[in-house]
Amino acid sequence: MGDLIRRFVGIALLFAVAIPLRAEGAESFDPIAVVAASEAALGRLVGDYTLVDRHGASLPLAELRGRPLVVSIVYTSCSSVCPPTTQRIIQAVEEARRVFGAQQFSVLTLGFDARNDTPSRLDAFAKTQRIPEADWRLASADAATLRRLLADVGFSYRAAAGGFEHITQTTILDAEGRVYRHIYGDDFPIQMLLEPLKDLIYGTSLRGITREGLIDRIKFICTTYNPATGVYEFDYAIGFGIVLGGLSLILTGIVILRLWLGNRRPVGRCRDEV
């Protein structure tokens, strides 16, 4: 049910923000098909491509592995959808860093216009949009690399007069570089970014029975979104419930063990009398 709702929201947002086609003879996007292709990329491992960042330096995607990565896909000459999308991403990222910590994930703004998204234009875009520099990279690549990378994440676009027609898509990759979730639209609810990051930061960090892993698992279970305040909060009621449930299981186990030991009959040996 959650996946169906998410797809419906994505399709509705796509209708609201997609740029109309202006190129003659071009076929219109089918929003249902476009979003379906995007959702089909979930779980796909993104290749280790090498990009070029806003300073002209090489940026292998492998360097961004190890933490969740938020990928905002734009083109720098866009004057309609990409700027408000970027501003919304900035707001959502600031809230996510406040809630989860500044070092829990990183962000990449990816320019998909290979011809025009040069380092100087990426740098100008970053300054115009006031994108934070900490753990936020801006990069693009050559046309062939971008084509493979965008196919991996399920992003669709088409050249149109004066720009591009494209879905407004932000993609979240897990620490291994797999596509975990897509967010559509330029005015999405901030919790649509926070929820998958919460899953990745707390829900999948339990590797083995370690103190840190158990703490992360407890945080994942007990942290809930409060729509009244618009923030994630630690729900102590859930925490107390977990503790009481655990104690009840332990006490029940002790009672069962004592009953079992009490009902055991001693085993004797029979000896023949001479």
mmCIF file of C-alpha atoms in Angstrom:
data_model
loop_
_atom_site.group_PDB
_atom_site.id
_atom_site.type_symbol
_atom_site.label_atom_id
_atom_site.label_comp_id
_atom_site.label_asym_id
_atom_site.label_seq_id
_atom_site.Cartn_x
_atom_site.Cartn_y
_atom_site.Cartn_z
ATOM 1 C CA MET A 1 0.000 0.000 0.000
ATOM 2 C CA GLY A 2 2.860 2.390 0.851
ATOM 3 C CA ASP A 3 4.456 1.868 -2.563
ATOM 4 C CA LEU A 4 1.142 2.534 -4.330
ATOM 5 C CA ILE A 5 0.609 5.743 -2.390
ATOM 6 C CA ARG A 6 4.169 6.858 -3.088
ATOM 7 C CA ARG A 7 3.735 6.230 -6.801
ATOM 8 C CA PHE A 8 0.410 8.069 -6.859
ATOM 9 C CA VAL A 9 1.994 11.075 -5.116
ATOM 10 C CA GLY A 10 4.903 10.973 -7.540
ATOM 11 C CA ILE A 11 2.598 10.902 -10.554
ATOM 12 C CA ALA A 12 0.491 13.760 -9.186
ATOM 13 C CA LEU A 13 3.582 15.864 -8.545
ATOM 14 C CA LEU A 14 4.911 15.049 -11.972
ATOM 15 C CA PHE A 15 1.755 16.397 -13.605
ATOM 16 C CA ALA A 16 2.138 19.579 -11.586
ATOM 17 C CA VAL A 17 5.793 20.343 -12.301
ATOM 18 C CA ALA A 18 6.698 18.752 -15.649
ATOM 19 C CA ILE A 19 7.739 21.280 -18.294
ATOM 20 C CA PRO A 20 5.475 21.099 -21.359
ATOM 21 C CA LEU A 21 7.060 19.980 -24.601
ATOM 22 C CA ARG A 22 7.782 22.760 -27.038
ATOM 23 C CA ALA A 23 9.665 20.837 -29.713
ATOM 24 C CA GLU A 24 7.547 20.128 -32.771
ATOM 25 C CA GLY A 25 7.034 16.502 -33.690
ATOM 26 C CA ALA A 26 8.271 15.222 -30.329
ATOM 27 C CA GLU A 27 6.169 12.705 -28.458
ATOM 28 C CA SER A 28 4.832 13.807 -25.104
ATOM 29 C CA PHE A 29 5.975 12.127 -21.923
ATOM 30 C CA ASP A 30 3.600 9.596 -20.488
ATOM 31 C CA PRO A 31 3.825 10.448 -16.759
ATOM 32 C CA ILE A 32 2.741 6.977 -15.653
ATOM 33 C CA ALA A 33 5.364 5.301 -17.837
ATOM 34 C CA VAL A 34 8.079 7.776 -16.832
ATOM 35 C CA VAL A 35 7.495 7.299 -13.106
ATOM 36 C CA ALA A 36 7.205 3.530 -13.573
ATOM 37 C CA ALA A 37 10.622 3.499 -15.265
ATOM 38 C CA SER A 38 12.005 5.604 -12.449
ATOM 39 C CA GLU A 39 10.599 3.295 -9.777
ATOM 40 C CA ALA A 40 11.985 0.281 -11.643
ATOM 41 C CA ALA A 41 15.475 1.535 -10.770
ATOM 42 C CA LEU A 42 14.908 0.957 -7.038
ATOM 43 C CA GLY A 43 17.488 -1.476 -5.728
ATOM 44 C CA ARG A 44 19.781 -0.978 -8.727
ATOM 45 C CA LEU A 45 23.508 -0.541 -8.058
ATOM 46 C CA VAL A 46 24.840 2.677 -9.588
ATOM 47 C CA GLY A 47 28.130 2.286 -11.442
ATOM 48 C CA ASP A 48 31.417 3.765 -10.245
ATOM 49 C CA TYR A 49 31.392 6.678 -12.679
ATOM 50 C CA THR A 50 33.815 9.587 -12.529
ATOM 51 C CA LEU A 51 32.337 13.086 -12.623
ATOM 52 C CA VAL A 52 33.883 16.561 -12.792
ATOM 53 C CA ASP A 53 33.015 18.862 -9.898
ATOM 54 C CA ARG A 54 32.451 22.630 -9.763
ATOM 55 C CA HIS A 55 36.180 23.223 -9.283
ATOM 56 C CA GLY A 56 37.180 21.160 -12.319
ATOM 57 C CA ALA A 57 38.459 18.238 -10.226
ATOM 58 C CA SER A 58 37.620 14.582 -10.829
ATOM 59 C CA LEU A 59 34.955 13.173 -8.545
ATOM 60 C CA PRO A 60 34.637 9.370 -8.561
ATOM 61 C CA LEU A 61 31.273 8.298 -7.200
ATOM 62 C CA ALA A 62 33.166 5.666 -5.218
ATOM 63 C CA GLU A 63 34.393 8.504 -2.987
ATOM 64 C CA LEU A 64 30.803 9.187 -1.951
ATOM 65 C CA ARG A 65 30.119 5.619 -0.838
ATOM 66 C CA GLY A 66 29.921 4.624 2.806
ATOM 67 C CA ARG A 67 27.021 6.941 3.704
ATOM 68 C CA PRO A 68 23.609 7.631 2.190
ATOM 69 C CA LEU A 69 23.808 10.050 -0.736
ATOM 70 C CA VAL A 70 21.069 12.484 -1.773
ATOM 71 C CA VAL A 71 21.310 13.182 -5.522
ATOM 72 C CA SER A 72 19.484 16.264 -6.822
ATOM 73 C CA ILE A 73 19.292 16.134 -10.632
ATOM 74 C CA VAL A 74 19.112 19.535 -12.376
ATOM 75 C CA TYR A 75 20.535 21.543 -15.261
ATOM 76 C CA THR A 76 22.086 24.910 -14.500
ATOM 77 C CA SER A 77 20.401 26.943 -17.254
ATOM 78 C CA CYS A 78 16.965 25.956 -15.979
ATOM 79 C CA SER A 79 15.005 28.979 -14.774
ATOM 80 C CA SER A 80 11.682 27.386 -13.849
ATOM 81 C CA VAL A 81 11.743 24.115 -11.916
ATOM 82 C CA CYS A 82 15.380 23.482 -10.945
ATOM 83 C CA PRO A 83 15.913 26.580 -8.735
ATOM 84 C CA PRO A 84 12.834 26.000 -6.509
ATOM 85 C CA THR A 85 13.687 22.299 -6.380
ATOM 86 C CA THR A 86 17.181 23.171 -5.178
ATOM 87 C CA GLN A 87 15.804 25.523 -2.540
ATOM 88 C CA ARG A 88 13.471 22.822 -1.277
ATOM 89 C CA ILE A 89 16.355 20.346 -1.147
ATOM 90 C CA ILE A 90 18.389 22.867 0.870
ATOM 91 C CA GLN A 91 15.554 23.214 3.382
ATOM 92 C CA ALA A 92 15.087 19.457 3.648
ATOM 93 C CA VAL A 93 18.830 18.800 3.996
ATOM 94 C CA GLU A 94 19.168 21.408 6.739
ATOM 95 C CA GLU A 95 16.327 19.764 8.661
ATOM 96 C CA ALA A 96 17.752 16.275 8.114
ATOM 97 C CA ARG A 97 21.167 17.355 9.365
ATOM 98 C CA ARG A 98 19.587 18.953 12.411
ATOM 99 C CA VAL A 99 17.683 15.758 13.203
ATOM 100 C CA PHE A 100 20.199 13.058 12.265
ATOM 101 C CA GLY A 101 23.542 14.874 12.474
ATOM 102 C CA ALA A 102 25.677 16.723 9.949
ATOM 103 C CA GLN A 103 27.922 13.757 9.113
ATOM 104 C CA GLN A 104 25.270 11.086 8.555
ATOM 105 C CA PHE A 105 24.807 11.591 4.794
ATOM 106 C CA SER A 106 26.137 13.625 1.865
ATOM 107 C CA VAL A 107 24.543 15.489 -1.041
ATOM 108 C CA LEU A 108 25.310 15.712 -4.757
ATOM 109 C CA THR A 109 23.763 18.154 -7.211
ATOM 110 C CA LEU A 110 24.153 16.506 -10.605
ATOM 111 C CA GLY A 111 23.986 18.625 -13.756
ATOM 112 C CA PHE A 112 22.633 16.458 -16.575
ATOM 113 C CA ASP A 113 23.277 18.957 -19.417
ATOM 114 C CA ALA A 114 26.663 17.668 -20.573
ATOM 115 C CA ARG A 115 27.238 20.559 -22.986
ATOM 116 C CA ASN A 116 26.427 23.467 -20.687
ATOM 117 C CA ASP A 117 26.839 22.229 -17.114
ATOM 118 C CA THR A 118 30.523 23.159 -17.013
ATOM 119 C CA PRO A 119 32.449 23.610 -13.757
ATOM 120 C CA SER A 120 32.134 27.409 -13.982
ATOM 121 C CA ARG A 121 28.356 27.199 -14.470
ATOM 122 C CA LEU A 122 28.008 24.684 -11.659
ATOM 123 C CA ASP A 123 29.986 27.026 -9.419
ATOM 124 C CA ALA A 124 27.805 29.985 -10.412
ATOM 125 C CA PHE A 125 24.672 27.907 -9.794
ATOM 126 C CA ALA A 126 25.933 26.964 -6.330
ATOM 127 C CA LYS A 127 26.598 30.599 -5.436
ATOM 128 C CA THR A 128 23.303 31.859 -6.857
ATOM 129 C CA GLN A 129 21.305 29.196 -5.011
ATOM 130 C CA ARG A 130 23.475 29.572 -1.868
ATOM 131 C CA ILE A 131 24.119 25.859 -1.654
ATOM 132 C CA PRO A 132 26.021 24.913 1.523
ATOM 133 C CA GLU A 133 29.547 23.682 0.851
ATOM 134 C CA ALA A 134 29.812 21.170 3.697
ATOM 135 C CA ASP A 135 29.299 17.629 2.337
ATOM 136 C CA TRP A 136 27.526 18.997 -0.747
ATOM 137 C CA ARG A 137 29.158 18.480 -4.133
ATOM 138 C CA LEU A 138 28.129 19.804 -7.533
ATOM 139 C CA ALA A 139 29.277 17.881 -10.583
ATOM 140 C CA SER A 140 28.560 16.833 -14.146
ATOM 141 C CA ALA A 141 30.246 14.599 -16.726
ATOM 142 C CA ASP A 142 30.577 13.882 -20.422
ATOM 143 C CA ALA A 143 27.480 12.846 -22.357
ATOM 144 C CA ALA A 144 28.257 9.110 -22.410
ATOM 145 C CA THR A 145 28.923 8.944 -18.672
ATOM 146 C CA LEU A 146 25.784 10.923 -17.873
ATOM 147 C CA ARG A 147 23.679 8.706 -20.118
ATOM 148 C CA ARG A 148 24.763 5.575 -18.224
ATOM 149 C CA LEU A 149 24.485 7.197 -14.816
ATOM 150 C CA LEU A 150 21.000 8.600 -15.439
ATOM 151 C CA ALA A 151 19.868 5.228 -16.760
ATOM 152 C CA ASP A 152 21.096 3.610 -13.536
ATOM 153 C CA VAL A 153 18.990 5.949 -11.384
ATOM 154 C CA GLY A 154 15.980 5.849 -13.713
ATOM 155 C CA PHE A 155 16.012 9.539 -14.632
ATOM 156 C CA SER A 156 14.291 10.559 -17.878
ATOM 157 C CA TYR A 157 14.578 13.780 -19.863
ATOM 158 C CA ARG A 158 14.156 15.051 -23.399
ATOM 159 C CA ALA A 159 15.515 18.051 -25.257
ATOM 160 C CA ALA A 160 12.919 20.709 -25.984
ATOM 161 C CA ALA A 161 13.045 24.192 -27.436
ATOM 162 C CA GLY A 162 14.878 26.385 -24.946
ATOM 163 C CA GLY A 163 15.711 23.632 -22.495
ATOM 164 C CA PHE A 164 14.674 20.164 -21.436
ATOM 165 C CA GLU A 165 11.528 18.345 -20.504
ATOM 166 C CA HIS A 166 12.251 16.169 -17.482
ATOM 167 C CA ILE A 167 10.766 14.693 -14.377
ATOM 168 C CA THR A 168 11.693 16.522 -11.188
ATOM 169 C CA GLN A 169 13.503 13.767 -9.368
ATOM 170 C CA THR A 170 15.712 13.572 -6.298
ATOM 171 C CA THR A 171 17.280 10.169 -5.731
ATOM 172 C CA ILE A 172 18.570 8.695 -2.484
ATOM 173 C CA LEU A 173 21.334 6.091 -2.685
ATOM 174 C CA ASP A 174 22.249 3.836 0.204
ATOM 175 C CA ALA A 175 25.779 3.509 1.564
ATOM 176 C CA GLU A 176 26.618 0.862 -1.047
ATOM 177 C CA GLY A 177 25.434 3.012 -3.946
ATOM 178 C CA ARG A 178 22.083 1.332 -4.589
ATOM 179 C CA VAL A 179 18.982 3.313 -5.495
ATOM 180 C CA TYR A 180 16.864 3.372 -2.345
ATOM 181 C CA ARG A 181 14.136 5.960 -2.932
ATOM 182 C CA HIS A 182 12.995 8.662 -5.367
ATOM 183 C CA ILE A 183 11.338 11.939 -4.427
ATOM 184 C CA TYR A 184 9.353 13.805 -7.072
ATOM 185 C CA GLY A 185 8.373 17.444 -7.420
ATOM 186 C CA ASP A 186 9.842 20.787 -6.372
ATOM 187 C CA ASP A 187 7.677 21.304 -3.281
ATOM 188 C CA PHE A 188 7.624 17.885 -1.651
ATOM 189 C CA PRO A 189 6.902 17.474 2.089
ATOM 190 C CA ILE A 190 10.226 17.487 3.942
ATOM 191 C CA GLN A 191 9.400 14.199 5.663
ATOM 192 C CA MET A 192 9.575 12.514 2.248
ATOM 193 C CA LEU A 193 13.341 13.052 2.458
ATOM 194 C CA LEU A 194 13.624 12.449 6.192
ATOM 195 C CA GLU A 195 11.848 9.083 6.247
ATOM 196 C CA PRO A 196 14.145 7.198 3.843
ATOM 197 C CA LEU A 197 17.225 8.804 5.415
ATOM 198 C CA LYS A 198 15.978 7.667 8.798
ATOM 199 C CA ASP A 199 15.622 4.132 7.435
ATOM 200 C CA LEU A 200 19.148 4.146 6.030
ATOM 201 C CA ILE A 201 20.860 5.845 8.960
ATOM 202 C CA TYR A 202 19.190 3.928 11.786
ATOM 203 C CA GLY A 203 17.439 0.966 10.227
ATOM 204 C CA THR A 204 20.298 -0.673 8.344
ATOM 205 C CA SER A 205 23.199 0.228 10.610
ATOM 206 C CA LEU A 206 22.785 -2.786 12.901
ATOM 207 C CA ARG A 207 25.589 -5.129 11.841
ATOM 208 C CA GLY A 208 26.152 -7.755 14.437
ATOM 209 C CA ILE A 209 25.306 -7.484 18.131
ATOM 210 C CA THR A 210 27.227 -4.352 19.058
ATOM 211 C CA ARG A 211 26.389 -1.612 21.516
ATOM 212 C CA GLU A 212 26.362 1.026 18.760
ATOM 213 C CA GLY A 213 24.194 -1.145 16.551
ATOM 214 C CA LEU A 214 21.651 -1.764 19.293
ATOM 215 C CA ILE A 215 21.500 1.969 20.074
ATOM 216 C CA ASP A 216 20.888 2.749 16.384
ATOM 217 C CA ARG A 217 18.138 0.116 16.222
ATOM 218 C CA ILE A 218 16.421 1.582 19.292
ATOM 219 C CA LYS A 219 16.630 5.072 17.752
ATOM 220 C CA PHE A 220 15.085 3.757 14.538
ATOM 221 C CA ILE A 221 12.177 2.088 16.321
ATOM 222 C CA CYS A 222 11.459 4.900 18.767
ATOM 223 C CA THR A 223 11.870 7.953 16.513
ATOM 224 C CA THR A 224 8.572 9.120 15.016
ATOM 225 C CA TYR A 225 7.469 12.102 12.967
ATOM 226 C CA ASN A 226 5.262 14.568 14.834
ATOM 227 C CA PRO A 227 3.079 16.429 12.302
ATOM 228 C CA ALA A 228 2.070 18.976 14.947
ATOM 229 C CA THR A 229 5.639 20.216 15.371
ATOM 230 C CA GLY A 230 6.987 19.179 11.964
ATOM 231 C CA VAL A 231 10.014 17.422 13.472
ATOM 232 C CA TYR A 232 11.118 13.907 14.367
ATOM 233 C CA GLU A 233 11.043 13.154 18.063
ATOM 234 C CA PHE A 234 12.151 10.290 20.279
ATOM 235 C CA ASP A 235 8.959 8.649 21.559
ATOM 236 C CA TYR A 236 9.711 7.651 25.144
ATOM 237 C CA ALA A 237 6.436 5.738 25.378
ATOM 238 C CA ILE A 238 7.688 3.371 22.677
ATOM 239 C CA GLY A 239 11.024 3.087 24.484
ATOM 240 C CA PHE A 240 9.378 2.228 27.802
ATOM 241 C CA GLY A 241 7.158 -0.261 26.003
ATOM 242 C CA ILE A 242 10.197 -1.995 24.522
ATOM 243 C CA VAL A 243 11.923 -2.121 27.922
ATOM 244 C CA LEU A 244 8.820 -3.461 29.707
ATOM 245 C CA GLY A 245 8.232 -5.994 26.914
ATOM 246 C CA GLY A 246 11.820 -7.175 27.200
ATOM 247 C CA LEU A 247 11.583 -7.515 30.991
ATOM 248 C CA SER A 248 8.310 -9.432 30.654
ATOM 249 C CA LEU A 249 9.933 -11.873 28.231
ATOM 250 C CA ILE A 250 12.884 -12.356 30.572
ATOM 251 C CA LEU A 251 10.641 -12.967 33.601
ATOM 252 C CA THR A 252 8.454 -15.343 31.611
ATOM 253 C CA GLY A 253 11.548 -17.241 30.518
ATOM 254 C CA ILE A 254 12.757 -17.514 34.115
ATOM 255 C CA VAL A 255 9.387 -18.861 35.294
ATOM 256 C CA ILE A 256 9.263 -21.422 32.490
ATOM 257 C CA LEU A 257 12.831 -22.518 33.215
ATOM 258 C CA ARG A 258 12.128 -22.960 36.937
ATOM 259 C CA LEU A 259 8.971 -24.961 36.238
ATOM 260 C CA TRP A 260 10.862 -27.183 33.818
ATOM 261 C CA LEU A 261 13.679 -27.777 36.301
ATOM 262 C CA GLY A 262 11.176 -28.485 39.088
ATOM 263 C CA ASN A 263 9.332 -31.102 37.039
ATOM 264 C CA ARG A 264 12.417 -33.041 36.090
ATOM 265 C CA ARG A 265 12.495 -36.496 37.684
ATOM 266 C CA PRO A 266 15.752 -37.945 38.886
ATOM 267 C CA VAL A 267 16.907 -40.930 36.893
ATOM 268 C CA GLY A 268 17.862 -43.892 39.098
ATOM 269 C CA ARG A 269 19.713 -47.089 38.383
ATOM 270 C CA CYS A 270 18.327 -50.570 39.034
ATOM 271 C CA ARG A 271 20.716 -53.049 40.589
ATOM 272 C CA ASP A 272 20.194 -56.793 41.000
ATOM 273 C CA GLU A 273 20.476 -57.987 44.572
ATOM 274 C CA VAL A 274 22.614 -61.026 45.174
#
